[in-house]
Structures are given as C-alpha cells and as structure tokens.
Coordinates of C-alpha atoms in Angstrom, one line a residue:
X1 CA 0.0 0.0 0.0
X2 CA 1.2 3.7 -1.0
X3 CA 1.5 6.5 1.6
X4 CA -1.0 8.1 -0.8
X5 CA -3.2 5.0 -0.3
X6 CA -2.8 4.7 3.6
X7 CA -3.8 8.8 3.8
X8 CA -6.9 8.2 1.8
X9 CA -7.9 5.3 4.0
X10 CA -9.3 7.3 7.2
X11 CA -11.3 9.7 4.7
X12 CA -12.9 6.9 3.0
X13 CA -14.1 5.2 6.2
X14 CA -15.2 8.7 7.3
X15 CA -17.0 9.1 4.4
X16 CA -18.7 5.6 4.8
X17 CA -20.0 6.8 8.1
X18 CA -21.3 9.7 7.1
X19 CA -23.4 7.7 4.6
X20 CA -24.9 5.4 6.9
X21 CA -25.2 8.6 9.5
X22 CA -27.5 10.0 6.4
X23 CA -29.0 7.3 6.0
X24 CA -30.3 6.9 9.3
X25 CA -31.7 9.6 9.7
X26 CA -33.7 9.9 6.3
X27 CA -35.1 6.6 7.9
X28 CA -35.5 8.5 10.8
X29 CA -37.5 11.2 9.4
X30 CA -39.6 8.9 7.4
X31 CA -40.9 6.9 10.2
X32 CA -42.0 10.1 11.8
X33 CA -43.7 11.7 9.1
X34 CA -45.8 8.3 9.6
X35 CA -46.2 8.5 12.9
X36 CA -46.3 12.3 13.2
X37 CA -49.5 12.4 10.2
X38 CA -50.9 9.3 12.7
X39 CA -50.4 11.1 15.4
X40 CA -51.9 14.2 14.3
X41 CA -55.3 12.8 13.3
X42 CA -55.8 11.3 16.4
X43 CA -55.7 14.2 18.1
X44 CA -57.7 16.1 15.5
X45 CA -60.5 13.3 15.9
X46 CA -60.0 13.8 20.0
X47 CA -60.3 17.4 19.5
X48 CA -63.6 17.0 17.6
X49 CA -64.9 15.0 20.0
X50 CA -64.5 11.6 18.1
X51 CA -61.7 9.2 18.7
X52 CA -61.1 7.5 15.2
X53 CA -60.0 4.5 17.7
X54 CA -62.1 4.1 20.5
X55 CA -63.2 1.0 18.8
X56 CA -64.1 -1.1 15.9
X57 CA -67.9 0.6 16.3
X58 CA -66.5 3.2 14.4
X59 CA -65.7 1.1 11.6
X60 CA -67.5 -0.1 8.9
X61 CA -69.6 -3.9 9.5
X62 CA -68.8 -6.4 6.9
X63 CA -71.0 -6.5 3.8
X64 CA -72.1 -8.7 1.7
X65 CA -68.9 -10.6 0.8
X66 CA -65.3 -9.4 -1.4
X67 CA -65.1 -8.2 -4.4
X68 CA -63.4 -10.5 -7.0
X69 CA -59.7 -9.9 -5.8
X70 CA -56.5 -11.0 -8.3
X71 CA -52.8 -11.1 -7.7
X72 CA -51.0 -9.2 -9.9
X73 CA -47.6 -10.3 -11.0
X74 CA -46.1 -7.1 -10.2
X75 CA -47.3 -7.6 -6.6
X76 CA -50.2 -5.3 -5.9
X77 CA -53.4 -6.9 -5.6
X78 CA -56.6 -5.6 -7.1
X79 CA -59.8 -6.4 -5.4
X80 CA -62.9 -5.1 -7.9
X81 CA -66.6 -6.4 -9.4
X82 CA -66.4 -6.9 -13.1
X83 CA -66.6 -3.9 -15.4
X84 CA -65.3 -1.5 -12.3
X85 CA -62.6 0.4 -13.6
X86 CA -63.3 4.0 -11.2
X87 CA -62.6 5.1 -9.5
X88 CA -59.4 3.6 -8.6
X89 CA -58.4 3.6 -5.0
X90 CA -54.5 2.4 -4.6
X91 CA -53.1 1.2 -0.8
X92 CA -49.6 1.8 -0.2
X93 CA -49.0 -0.5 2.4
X94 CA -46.0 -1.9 4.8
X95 CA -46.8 -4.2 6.7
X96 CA -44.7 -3.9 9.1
X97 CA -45.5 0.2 9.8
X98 CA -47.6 0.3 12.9
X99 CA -49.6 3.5 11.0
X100 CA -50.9 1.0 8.5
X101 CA -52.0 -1.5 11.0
X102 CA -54.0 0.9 12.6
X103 CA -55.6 2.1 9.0
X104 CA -56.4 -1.6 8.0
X105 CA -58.2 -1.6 11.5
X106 CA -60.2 1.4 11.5
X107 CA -61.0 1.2 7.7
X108 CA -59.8 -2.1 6.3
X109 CA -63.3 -3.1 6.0
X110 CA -64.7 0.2 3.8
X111 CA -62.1 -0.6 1.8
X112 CA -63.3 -3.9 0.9
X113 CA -67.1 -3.0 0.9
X114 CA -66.8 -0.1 -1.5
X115 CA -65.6 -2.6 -4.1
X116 CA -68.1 -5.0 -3.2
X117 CA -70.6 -2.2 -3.8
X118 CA -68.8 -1.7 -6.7
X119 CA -68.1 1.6 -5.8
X120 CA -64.5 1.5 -6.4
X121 CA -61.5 -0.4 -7.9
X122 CA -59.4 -0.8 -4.8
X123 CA -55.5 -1.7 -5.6
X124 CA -53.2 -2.9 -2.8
X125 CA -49.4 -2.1 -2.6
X126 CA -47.5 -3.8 -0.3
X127 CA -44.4 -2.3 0.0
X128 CA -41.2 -2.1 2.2
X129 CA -40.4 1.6 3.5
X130 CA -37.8 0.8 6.7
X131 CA -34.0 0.6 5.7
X132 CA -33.2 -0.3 9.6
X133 CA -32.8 -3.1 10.7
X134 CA -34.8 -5.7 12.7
X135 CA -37.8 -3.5 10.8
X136 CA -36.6 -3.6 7.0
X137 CA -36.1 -7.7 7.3
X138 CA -39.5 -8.5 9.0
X139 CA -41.1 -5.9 6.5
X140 CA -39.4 -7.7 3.6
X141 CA -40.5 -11.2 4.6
X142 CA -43.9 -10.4 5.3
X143 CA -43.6 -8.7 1.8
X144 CA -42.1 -12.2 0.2
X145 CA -44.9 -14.1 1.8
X146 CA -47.6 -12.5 0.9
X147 CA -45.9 -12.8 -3.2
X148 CA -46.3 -16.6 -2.3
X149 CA -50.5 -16.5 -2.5
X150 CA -51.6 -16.5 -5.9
X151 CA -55.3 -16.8 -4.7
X152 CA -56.7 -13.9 -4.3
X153 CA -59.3 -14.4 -1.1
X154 CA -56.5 -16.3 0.7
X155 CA -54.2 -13.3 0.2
X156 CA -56.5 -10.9 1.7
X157 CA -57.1 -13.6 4.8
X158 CA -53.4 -13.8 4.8
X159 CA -52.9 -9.6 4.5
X160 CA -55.2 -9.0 7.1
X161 CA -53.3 -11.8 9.7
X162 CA -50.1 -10.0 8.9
X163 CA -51.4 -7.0 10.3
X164 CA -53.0 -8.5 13.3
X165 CA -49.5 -10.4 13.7
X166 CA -47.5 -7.2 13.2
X167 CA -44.3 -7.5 15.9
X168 CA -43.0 -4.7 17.0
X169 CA -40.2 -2.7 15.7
X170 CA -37.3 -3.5 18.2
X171 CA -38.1 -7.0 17.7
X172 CA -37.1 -9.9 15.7
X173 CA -40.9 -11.1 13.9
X174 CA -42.7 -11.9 11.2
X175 CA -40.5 -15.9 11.5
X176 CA -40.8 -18.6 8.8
X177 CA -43.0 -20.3 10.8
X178 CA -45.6 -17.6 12.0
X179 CA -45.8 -17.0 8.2
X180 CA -46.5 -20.3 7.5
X181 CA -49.4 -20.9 10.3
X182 CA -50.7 -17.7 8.9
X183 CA -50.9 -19.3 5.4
X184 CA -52.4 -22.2 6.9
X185 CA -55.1 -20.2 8.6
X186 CA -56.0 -18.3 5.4
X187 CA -56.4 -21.3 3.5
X188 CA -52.8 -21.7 1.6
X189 CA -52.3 -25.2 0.7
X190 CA -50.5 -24.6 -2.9
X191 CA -46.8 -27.2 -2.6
X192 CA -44.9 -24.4 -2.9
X193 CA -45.9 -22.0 -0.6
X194 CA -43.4 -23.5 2.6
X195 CA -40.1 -22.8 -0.2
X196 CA -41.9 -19.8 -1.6
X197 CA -41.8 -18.3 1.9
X198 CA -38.7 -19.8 3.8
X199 CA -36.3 -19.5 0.8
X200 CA -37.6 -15.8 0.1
X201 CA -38.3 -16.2 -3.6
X202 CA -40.0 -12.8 -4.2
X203 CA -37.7 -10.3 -1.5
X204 CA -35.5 -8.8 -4.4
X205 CA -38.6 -8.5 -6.6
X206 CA -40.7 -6.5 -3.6
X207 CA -37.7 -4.3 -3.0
X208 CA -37.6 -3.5 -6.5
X209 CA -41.3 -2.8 -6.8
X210 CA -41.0 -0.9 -3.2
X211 CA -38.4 1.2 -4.4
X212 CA -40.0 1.9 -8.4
X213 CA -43.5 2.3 -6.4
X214 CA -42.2 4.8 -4.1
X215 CA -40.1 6.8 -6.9
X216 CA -42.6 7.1 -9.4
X217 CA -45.8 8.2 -6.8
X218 CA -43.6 10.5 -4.7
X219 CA -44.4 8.4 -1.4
X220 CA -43.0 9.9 1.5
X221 CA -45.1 8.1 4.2
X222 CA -47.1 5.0 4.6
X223 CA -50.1 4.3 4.4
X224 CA -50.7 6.2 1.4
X225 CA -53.7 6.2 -0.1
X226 CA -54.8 8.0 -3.4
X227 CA -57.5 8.6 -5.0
X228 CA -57.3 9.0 -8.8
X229 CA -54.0 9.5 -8.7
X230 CA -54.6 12.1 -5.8
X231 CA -53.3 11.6 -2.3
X232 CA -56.1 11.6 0.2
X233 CA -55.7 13.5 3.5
X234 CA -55.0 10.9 6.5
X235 CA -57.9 12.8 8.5
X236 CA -59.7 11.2 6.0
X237 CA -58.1 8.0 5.4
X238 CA -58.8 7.1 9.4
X239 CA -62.6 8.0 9.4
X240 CA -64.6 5.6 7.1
X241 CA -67.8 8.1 6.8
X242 CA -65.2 10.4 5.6
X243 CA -63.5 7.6 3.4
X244 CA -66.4 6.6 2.1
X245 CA -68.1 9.9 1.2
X246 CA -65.0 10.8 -0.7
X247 CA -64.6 7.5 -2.7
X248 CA -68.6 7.6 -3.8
X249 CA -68.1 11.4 -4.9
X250 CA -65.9 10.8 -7.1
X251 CA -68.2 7.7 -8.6
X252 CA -70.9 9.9 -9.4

C-alpha cells in the first residue's frame, strides 16, 4: 500500500459513516412523518370529540362478501366487481409500519365493501419503506410471503393476519413459521408455498417494486392512499364516513 493509499484510508471510512449517518436519519425522518401524520389525526379526531380509535364501532360492519380480488404479478393486488374500472383507490401499504396497522383496522373493512358495492376499484401495494434493521427484514418477509399466495381471497385472509401479527419494531418477527401458520389459517395449501416463503423467492422482486412504487408516486409516508392519482388527506383516510363519502363522490 502507498503512503498516498494509507492517507486516503481514514477519509474513506469517514465518508462511509457519514453515509450510513445520512441514512439513518432519512429513515429516521420517514418513520416520523408516519407517525407524526398518525399522530396528528388522532388528536384532531380527540379534538372533535371523536376518537377515530375508541373502537371497531366506528368502523364499517362487513358487507355482503369481497369483491373479485386478483394477484398481480407485479405484486399489488386488485380487489374489484367486473366492469369497475373507477374510480381507482391504490393502498400503499407496509406491513410492518404500525400506521398502516392501525388504518387496516379502522377502515380495512370500507375498503373492501366499497368494491363490493362496486363503488370502487381498490389496488393494494405492499411495499417495504424501513432501511433499519430488525424493521426492514421483517417488513421484507412479510412482503415475500404474501408474493407466495396466488389466490386472491386467501391473500386478503393472509394480509389481514399479517397486520393483526405485526411485531414490534425493536423485535425480531414476522419468523418462517408464523408465516407459515398464517398461510395455513387463510387457506394456503399450494406445494410451494413452505419454499416460496422460507427460501424468500419474491424479497429482491418486492424491493424492487418498493423502491419503483415509491419513486414514481412521490411516497413519502405509509399508508398512502390515493384517490385517482390524488393523495387523500389521512384525516380522511382514518374516518370511514369520511373515506367513504370521498370514494362515492368521485363515482358519481
């Protein structure tokens, strides 16, 4: 090694750590403009005198059934009645971010009855927006697994268990075999679901879509959830009445 060579070394790991110091805190920020907008329409709703999640009351009661739903081989997931082409509602999800979770909760179910009512072509996004770890890895395998259902009513059995199984962010989750019990519960029986899941046959494929999906829409938050194109206000996105009355004007 030169003397050159041995003066550039210090600068070059310097520079390293400034680019996993950046890093870091882009993650940083992102994860609390999620929690931040979360946090902010809770209050709002307090302020108004209605808590957006006191309770499942507030939510929408199952309808008459699901929409057709198919799996798209891109990943996303479109859950509409034949001929319903708009308006189109798209779901950027992660299902490891603790924001969505609390979306699918409070208005996971409007979702689905708007397109049974054929209200609305609904297209799911799962997508992986942590780059630290444990969070990035447990978002990507959930992401993986849920490639690994081609069926589309057992994917939405197997979505909405994801989100009800969502670990927490310090901690190691979303394992092989909780994945695997999951798919069992929603019905998965196809042979190659176990090596779909435990050998991670779709990660690189929903880190590419996460990272096109996110570039091309301008995502800077999850959920996200547009309208025709247009980004809907998470005041909205948390209150189904609001949700609803947004998604039916727009069918008119």
């Amino acid at each position: 090694m030169t003397e050159n060579e041995r003066a550039k070394g210090p600068a070059r790991r310097e520079k390293i750590k400034e680019q996993q110091a950046a890093a870091r805190a882009r993650d940083k920020r992102r994860r609390l403009v999620t929690y931040l907008t979360a946090g902010t329409v809770a209050v709002a709703a307090v302020g108004a005198g209605v808590w957006y999640a006191a309770g499942t009351s507030r939510s929408e009661e199952a309808g008459a059934g699901l929409a057709p739903i198919t799996v798209q081989p891109d990943g996303s997931v479109v859950m509409a009645k034949a001929g319903v082409t708009a308006p189109v509602v798209d779901v950027y999800e992660d299902f490891q971010c603790p924001a969505c979770k609390e979306a699918e909760r409070v208005s996971g179910q409007t979702f689905k009855n708007l397109a049974a009512e054929g209200k609305a072509k609904v297209v799911y996004h799962p997508i992986t927006i942590f780059s630290q770890e444990p969070t990035r890895s447990n978002s990507v395998r959930a992401g993986n697994a849920s490639r690994c259902v081609a069926d589309g009513r057992q994917w939405m059995a197997f979505h909405d268990l994801l989100f009800a199984g969502q670990p927490a962010e310090t901690v190691e989750g979303f394992t092989d075999d909780q994945l695997l019990s999951w798919g069992k519960e929603a019905g998965v029986s196809a042979p190659g679901f176990e090596r779909c899941v435990t050998g991670q046959q779709h990660a690189q494929a929903h880190l590419t879509y996460s990272q096109k999906i996110g570039d091309e829409q301008k995502l800077s938050r999850t959920p996200t959830v547009k309208l025709n194109g247009t980004e809907l206000d998470n005041a909205v996105v948390f209150s189904p009445a609001q949700l609803r009355d947004e998604v039916t004007r727009a069918a008119r």
